Amino acid sequence: MPVIRLPTRLAAGVAGLALLAALLAGCGSSSAAGGAAGRLPVVATTSQVADFTRVLGGDRVRVAQLLKPNVDPHDYEPTPADIEAVGNAKVLVENGVGLESWLNDAVGAAGFDGIRVDASRGVTIRAGNGDEEERAGDPHIWHNPLNAKIMVADIEHGLARADPANAGYFHTNRIAYDRRLDALDGDIRRQIATIPPTDRKLVTNHDAFGYYLDRYGLTFVGSIIPSFDTAAELSGSNIRKIVAKIRQTGTKAVFSESSLPPRTARTIAAEAGVRVEAGEDSLYGDTLGPAGSAGATYLQMEEHNTRTIVAALR
């Protein structure tokens, strides 16, 4: 049997999971054979792909979401419960483009043998800057609703393969959701058009909004953390450079993100003498918000982000 090498923090959890699996097997557990009330058991990694999967699957699927709202996906460490969920799933849905760098180890540890859906399949990926963590490209593909349509189609295909009897149901849900994504795209375009062209400039916590900027014609001035990965090192030099660029370009605001501390964004905005959007007005970058928040679903997230950007720049 091949040896699976795991990160140190993950290995301890896997050892406990192995004992749990043995106990379940001894008790005749059948959790891997199907979901509650016959629903298809699905694991989705990020909050975005989990939301898409719930929309498509409705009451025919049972979705276990690994990353909770406002949890940064870049440096996540799976728990023993996550690994157990993966092992019991029939379908595993991931964002792809290297966002879940921890996932392959978890899949190996769990012994997952179901259908794995890479929701980035078919999306045109923006290039990285050559750093090791960015060699796969920009993983924040969901910030363009047209990419979201591709992601949803990938997920529909995976669900239909795992549960052919409900393929028609999944397809009907996708067609209805596609219409909502098209409406979202049109609404964002109309709102962005109300910002004077010279003011369509964005400064954010990290490089999470490239697909949004490309789609809607905004200019990226810079970010506090100049990387797709929020775990990248922040330096005083970076802060001085972004303050200088804000002043030079006449950028009106700095936008913090819901999953990141707002202190640095506030400091930079104060030094540059511009508005800062933080707290409840933060952008949802890497993750959806909790239930009841302005970013509880994908559609709400993009609507909130757009309203916040337009209000600050118009």
Coordinates of N, CA, C and O in Angstrom, one line a residue, residues 36-154:
A36 N -29.0 11.1 4.3 CA -30.2 11.0 5.0 C -31.4 11.1 4.1 O -31.5 11.9 3.2
A37 N -32.4 10.2 4.4 CA -33.6 10.1 3.6 C -33.3 9.9 2.1 O -34.1 10.4 1.3
G38 N -32.3 9.2 1.8 CA -31.9 8.9 0.4 C -31.3 10.1 -0.4 O -31.1 10.0 -1.6
R39 N -31.0 11.2 0.3 CA -30.3 12.3 -0.4 C -28.9 12.0 -0.7 O -28.2 11.3 0.0
L40 N -28.4 12.5 -1.9 CA -27.1 12.3 -2.3 C -26.1 13.0 -1.4 O -26.2 14.2 -1.3
P41 N -25.1 12.3 -0.8 CA -24.2 13.0 0.1 C -23.1 13.7 -0.7 O -22.3 13.0 -1.5
V42 N -22.9 15.0 -0.5 CA -22.0 15.8 -1.3 C -21.1 16.6 -0.3 O -21.7 17.1 0.7
V43 N -19.8 16.7 -0.5 CA -19.0 17.6 0.2 C -18.5 18.7 -0.8 O -18.1 18.4 -1.9
A44 N -18.7 19.9 -0.3 CA -18.3 21.1 -1.1 C -17.2 21.8 -0.2 O -17.4 22.0 1.0
T45 N -16.1 22.2 -0.8 CA -15.0 22.8 -0.1 C -15.3 24.2 0.4 O -15.4 24.5 1.6
T46 N -15.5 25.2 -0.6 CA -15.7 26.6 -0.2 C -17.2 26.9 -0.1 O -18.1 26.2 -0.5
S47 N -17.4 28.1 0.5 CA -18.8 28.6 0.7 C -19.5 28.8 -0.6 O -20.7 28.6 -0.7
Q48 N -18.7 29.3 -1.6 CA -19.3 29.6 -2.9 C -19.8 28.3 -3.6 O -21.0 28.3 -4.0
V49 N -18.9 27.3 -3.7 CA -19.4 26.1 -4.4 C -20.4 25.3 -3.6 O -21.2 24.6 -4.2
A50 N -20.4 25.5 -2.3 CA -21.4 24.9 -1.5 C -22.8 25.5 -1.8 O -23.8 24.8 -1.9
D51 N -22.8 26.8 -1.9 CA -24.0 27.6 -2.2 C -24.6 27.1 -3.6 O -25.8 26.8 -3.8
F52 N -23.7 27.0 -4.6 CA -24.1 26.6 -5.9 C -24.7 25.2 -5.9 O -25.7 24.9 -6.5
T53 N -24.0 24.3 -5.1 CA -24.5 22.9 -5.0 C -25.8 22.8 -4.3 O -26.7 22.0 -4.8
R54 N -26.1 23.6 -3.3 CA -27.4 23.6 -2.7 C -28.5 24.1 -3.6 O -29.6 23.6 -3.6
V55 N -28.2 25.1 -4.4 CA -29.1 25.6 -5.3 C -29.5 24.6 -6.4 O -30.7 24.4 -6.7
L56 N -28.5 23.9 -6.9 CA -28.8 22.9 -7.9 C -29.4 21.6 -7.3 O -30.3 21.0 -7.9
G57 N -28.9 21.2 -6.2 CA -29.4 19.9 -5.6 C -30.7 20.0 -4.8 O -31.4 18.9 -4.8
G58 N -31.0 21.1 -4.3 CA -32.3 21.3 -3.6 C -32.4 20.2 -2.5 O -31.4 19.9 -1.8
D59 N -33.6 19.6 -2.4 CA -33.8 18.5 -1.4 C -33.4 17.2 -1.9 O -33.6 16.2 -1.2
R60 N -32.6 17.1 -3.0 CA -32.1 15.8 -3.4 C -30.7 15.5 -3.0 O -30.2 14.5 -3.3
V61 N -30.1 16.5 -2.4 CA -28.7 16.4 -1.9 C -28.5 16.8 -0.5 O -29.4 17.5 0.1
R62 N -27.5 16.3 0.2 CA -27.1 16.7 1.5 C -25.7 17.2 1.4 O -24.8 16.4 1.2
V63 N -25.5 18.5 1.6 CA -24.2 19.1 1.4 C -23.5 19.4 2.7 O -24.0 20.0 3.6
A64 N -22.3 18.8 2.8 CA -21.4 19.1 3.9 C -20.4 20.2 3.4 O -19.7 19.9 2.4
Q65 N -20.4 21.3 4.0 CA -19.5 22.4 3.6 C -18.3 22.5 4.5 O -18.4 22.6 5.7
L66 N -17.1 22.4 3.9 CA -15.9 22.3 4.7 C -15.5 23.6 5.3 O -15.2 23.8 6.5
L67 N -15.4 24.7 4.5 CA -15.0 26.0 4.9 C -16.3 26.8 5.4 O -17.2 27.0 4.6
K68 N -16.2 27.2 6.6 CA -17.4 28.0 7.1 C -17.3 29.4 6.7 O -16.2 29.9 6.2
P69 N -18.4 30.2 6.8 CA -18.4 31.6 6.4 C -17.3 32.4 7.1 O -16.9 32.2 8.3
N70 N -16.6 33.3 6.3 CA -15.6 34.2 6.8 C -14.3 33.4 7.2 O -13.5 34.0 7.9
V71 N -14.1 32.2 6.8 CA -12.9 31.5 7.0 C -12.1 31.5 5.7 O -12.5 31.2 4.6
D72 N -10.8 32.0 5.8 CA -10.0 32.2 4.7 C -9.6 30.8 4.1 O -9.0 30.0 4.8
P73 N -9.8 30.5 2.8 CA -9.5 29.2 2.3 C -8.0 29.0 2.0 O -7.6 27.9 1.8
H74 N -7.2 30.1 1.9 CA -5.8 29.9 1.5 C -5.0 29.1 2.4 O -4.1 28.4 2.0
D75 N -5.2 29.2 3.7 CA -4.3 28.5 4.7 C -5.1 27.6 5.6 O -4.7 27.4 6.7
Y76 N -6.2 27.0 5.0 CA -7.0 26.2 5.8 C -6.4 24.8 6.1 O -5.6 24.3 5.3
E77 N -6.7 24.3 7.3 CA -6.3 22.9 7.7 C -7.5 22.1 7.9 O -8.3 22.4 8.8
P78 N -7.7 21.0 7.2 CA -8.9 20.2 7.4 C -8.9 19.5 8.8 O -7.8 19.2 9.3
T79 N -10.1 19.3 9.3 CA -10.3 18.7 10.6 C -10.6 17.2 10.4 O -10.9 16.8 9.3
P80 N -10.5 16.4 11.5 CA -10.9 15.0 11.3 C -12.3 14.9 10.8 O -12.6 14.0 10.1
A81 N -13.2 15.8 11.3 CA -14.6 15.7 10.8 C -14.7 16.0 9.3 O -15.5 15.4 8.6
D82 N -13.8 16.9 8.8 CA -13.8 17.1 7.4 C -13.4 15.9 6.6 O -14.0 15.5 5.6
I83 N -12.4 15.2 7.1 CA -11.9 14.0 6.4 C -13.0 12.9 6.4 O -13.2 12.2 5.4
E84 N -13.6 12.8 7.6 CA -14.7 11.8 7.6 C -15.8 12.1 6.6 O -16.3 11.2 5.9
A85 N -16.2 13.4 6.5 CA -17.2 13.8 5.6 C -16.8 13.5 4.1 O -17.6 13.0 3.3
V86 N -15.6 13.8 3.8 CA -15.1 13.5 2.5 C -15.1 12.0 2.2 O -15.6 11.5 1.1
G87 N -14.8 11.2 3.2 CA -14.8 9.7 3.0 C -16.2 9.2 2.8 O -16.4 8.1 2.1
N88 N -17.2 9.9 3.4 CA -18.6 9.4 3.3 C -19.3 9.9 2.0 O -20.5 9.6 1.8
A89 N -18.7 10.9 1.3 CA -19.4 11.5 0.2 C -19.4 10.7 -1.1 O -18.4 9.9 -1.3
K90 N -20.4 10.9 -1.9 CA -20.4 10.4 -3.2 C -19.9 11.4 -4.3 O -19.4 11.0 -5.4
V91 N -20.0 12.7 -3.9 CA -19.5 13.7 -4.8 C -18.7 14.7 -4.0 O -19.1 15.1 -2.9
L92 N -17.5 15.1 -4.5 CA -16.7 16.2 -3.9 C -16.6 17.3 -4.9 O -16.1 17.2 -6.0
V93 N -17.0 18.5 -4.4 CA -17.0 19.7 -5.3 C -15.9 20.7 -4.8 O -16.0 21.0 -3.6
E94 N -15.0 21.1 -5.6 CA -14.0 22.0 -5.3 C -13.9 23.2 -6.2 O -14.4 23.1 -7.3
N95 N -13.4 24.3 -5.7 CA -13.2 25.5 -6.6 C -12.2 25.3 -7.6 O -12.4 25.6 -8.8
G96 N -11.0 24.7 -7.2 CA -10.0 24.5 -8.2 C -9.0 25.6 -8.3 O -9.1 26.6 -7.5
V97 N -8.2 25.6 -9.3 CA -7.1 26.6 -9.6 C -6.2 26.8 -8.4 O -5.7 27.9 -8.1
G98 N -6.0 25.7 -7.7 CA -5.0 25.7 -6.6 C -5.5 26.3 -5.3 O -4.7 26.5 -4.3
L99 N -6.8 26.8 -5.2 CA -7.2 27.4 -4.0 C -7.2 26.5 -2.8 O -6.8 26.9 -1.7
E100 N -7.6 25.2 -3.0 CA -7.6 24.2 -1.9 C -6.3 23.4 -2.0 O -6.4 22.2 -2.3
S101 N -5.2 24.0 -1.6 CA -3.9 23.3 -1.7 C -3.8 22.2 -0.8 O -3.0 21.3 -0.9
W102 N -4.7 22.1 0.2 CA -4.7 21.1 1.2 C -5.6 19.9 0.9 O -5.6 18.9 1.6
L103 N -6.3 20.0 -0.2 CA -7.4 19.0 -0.5 C -6.9 17.6 -0.9 O -7.5 16.6 -0.5
N104 N -5.9 17.5 -1.7 CA -5.4 16.2 -2.1 C -5.0 15.3 -1.0 O -5.3 14.1 -1.0
D105 N -4.3 15.9 0.0 CA -4.0 15.1 1.2 C -5.2 14.6 1.9 O -5.2 13.5 2.4
A106 N -6.2 15.5 2.0 CA -7.4 15.1 2.7 C -8.2 14.0 2.0 O -8.7 13.0 2.6
V107 N -8.2 14.1 0.7 CA -8.8 13.1 -0.2 C -8.1 11.7 0.0 O -8.7 10.7 0.2
G108 N -6.8 11.7 0.0 CA -6.0 10.5 0.2 C -6.3 9.9 1.5 O -6.4 8.7 1.7
A109 N -6.3 10.7 2.6 CA -6.5 10.2 3.9 C -7.9 9.7 4.1 O -8.1 8.7 4.8
A110 N -8.9 10.3 3.4 CA -10.3 9.8 3.6 C -10.6 8.6 2.8 O -11.6 7.9 3.0
G111 N -9.7 8.3 1.8 CA -10.0 7.1 0.9 C -11.2 7.4 0.0 O -12.0 6.5 -0.4
F112 N -11.4 8.7 -0.4 CA -12.6 9.0 -1.2 C -12.5 8.4 -2.6 O -11.4 8.4 -3.2
D113 N -13.6 7.8 -3.0 CA -13.6 7.1 -4.4 C -14.8 7.5 -5.2 O -15.2 6.7 -6.1
G114 N -15.4 8.7 -4.9 CA -16.6 9.1 -5.6 C -16.2 10.0 -6.8 O -15.1 9.9 -7.3
I115 N -17.1 10.8 -7.1 CA -17.0 11.7 -8.3 C -16.5 13.1 -7.8 O -17.0 13.7 -6.9
R116 N -15.3 13.5 -8.3 CA -14.7 14.8 -7.9 C -15.0 15.8 -9.0 O -14.6 15.6 -10.2
V117 N -15.5 16.9 -8.6 CA -15.9 18.0 -9.5 C -15.0 19.2 -9.3 O -15.0 19.8 -8.2
D118 N -14.2 19.5 -10.3 CA -13.4 20.8 -10.3 C -14.3 21.8 -11.0 O -14.4 21.8 -12.2
A119 N -14.8 22.8 -10.2 CA -15.7 23.8 -10.7 C -15.1 24.8 -11.6 O -15.7 25.6 -12.2
S120 N -13.7 24.8 -11.7 CA -13.0 25.7 -12.6 C -12.9 25.2 -14.0 O -12.4 25.9 -14.9
R121 N -13.3 24.0 -14.3 CA -13.1 23.4 -15.6 C -13.9 24.2 -16.6 O -15.1 24.3 -16.5
G122 N -13.2 24.7 -17.6 CA -13.9 25.5 -18.7 C -13.8 27.0 -18.5 O -14.1 27.7 -19.4
V123 N -13.3 27.4 -17.3 CA -13.2 28.8 -17.0 C -11.8 29.3 -17.6 O -10.8 28.6 -17.4
T124 N -11.8 30.4 -18.2 CA -10.5 31.1 -18.6 C -9.9 31.7 -17.4 O -10.4 32.6 -16.8
I125 N -8.7 31.2 -17.1 CA -8.0 31.5 -15.8 C -7.1 32.7 -16.1 O -6.3 32.7 -17.0
R126 N -7.1 33.7 -15.2 CA -6.2 34.8 -15.2 C -4.8 34.4 -14.7 O -4.7 33.6 -13.8
A127 N -3.8 34.8 -15.3 CA -2.5 34.4 -15.0 C -2.0 34.9 -13.6 O -2.5 36.0 -13.2
G128 N -1.1 34.1 -13.0 CA -0.5 34.6 -11.7 C 0.7 35.4 -12.0 O 1.0 35.7 -13.2
N129 N 1.5 35.7 -11.0 CA 2.6 36.6 -11.2 C 3.9 35.8 -11.1 O 5.0 36.4 -11.1
G130 N 3.9 34.5 -11.1 CA 5.1 33.7 -11.2 C 5.5 33.1 -9.8 O 6.3 32.2 -9.7
D131 N 4.9 33.6 -8.7 CA 5.2 33.1 -7.4 C 4.7 31.7 -7.3 O 3.7 31.3 -8.0
E132 N 5.3 30.9 -6.5 CA 4.9 29.4 -6.4 C 3.5 29.3 -6.0 O 2.8 28.4 -6.6
E133 N 2.9 30.1 -5.1 CA 1.5 29.9 -4.7 C 0.6 30.4 -5.7 O -0.6 30.1 -5.6
E134 N 1.0 31.1 -6.8 CA 0.2 31.6 -7.8 C 0.4 31.0 -9.2 O -0.2 31.4 -10.2
R135 N 1.2 29.9 -9.2 CA 1.5 29.3 -10.5 C 0.3 28.8 -11.2 O 0.3 28.7 -12.5
A136 N -0.8 28.4 -10.5 CA -2.0 27.8 -11.2 C -2.8 29.0 -11.7 O -3.7 28.7 -12.5
G137 N -2.6 30.2 -11.3 CA -3.4 31.3 -11.8 C -4.2 31.9 -10.7 O -4.1 31.4 -9.5
D138 N -5.1 32.8 -11.0 CA -5.9 33.5 -10.1 C -7.1 32.6 -9.8 O -7.9 32.3 -10.6
P139 N -7.3 32.1 -8.5 CA -8.4 31.2 -8.2 C -9.7 31.9 -7.9 O -10.7 31.1 -7.7
H140 N -9.8 33.2 -7.9 CA -11.0 33.9 -7.5 C -12.0 34.0 -8.6 O -12.6 35.1 -8.9
I141 N -12.3 32.9 -9.3 CA -13.0 32.8 -10.5 C -14.5 33.2 -10.4 O -15.1 33.7 -11.3
W142 N -15.1 33.1 -9.2 CA -16.5 33.3 -9.0 C -16.9 34.8 -9.1 O -18.1 35.1 -9.2
H143 N -15.9 35.7 -9.0 CA -16.3 37.1 -9.0 C -16.8 37.6 -10.4 O -17.1 38.8 -10.5
N144 N -16.8 36.8 -11.4 CA -17.5 37.1 -12.6 C -18.7 36.2 -12.7 O -18.5 34.9 -12.8
P145 N -19.9 36.7 -12.8 CA -21.1 35.8 -12.8 C -21.1 34.9 -14.1 O -21.7 33.8 -14.0
L146 N -20.4 35.3 -15.1 CA -20.4 34.4 -16.3 C -19.5 33.2 -16.0 O -19.8 32.1 -16.5
N147 N -18.5 33.4 -15.2 CA -17.7 32.2 -14.7 C -18.5 31.4 -13.8 O -18.4 30.1 -13.8
A148 N -19.4 32.0 -12.9 CA -20.2 31.2 -12.0 C -21.2 30.3 -12.8 O -21.5 29.2 -12.4
K149 N -21.6 30.8 -14.0 CA -22.4 29.9 -14.8 C -21.7 28.6 -15.3 O -22.3 27.6 -15.3
I150 N -20.4 28.8 -15.6 CA -19.6 27.6 -16.0 C -19.4 26.7 -14.8 O -19.5 25.5 -14.9
M151 N -19.1 27.3 -13.6 CA -19.0 26.5 -12.4 C -20.3 25.7 -12.1 O -20.2 24.5 -11.7
V152 N -21.4 26.3 -12.2 CA -22.7 25.7 -11.9 C -22.9 24.5 -12.9 O -23.4 23.5 -12.5
A153 N -22.5 24.7 -14.2 CA -22.7 23.7 -15.2 C -21.8 22.5 -14.8 O -22.2 21.3 -15.0
D154 N -20.6 22.8 -14.4 CA -19.7 21.7 -13.9 C -20.3 20.9 -12.8 O -20.2 19.6 -12.8

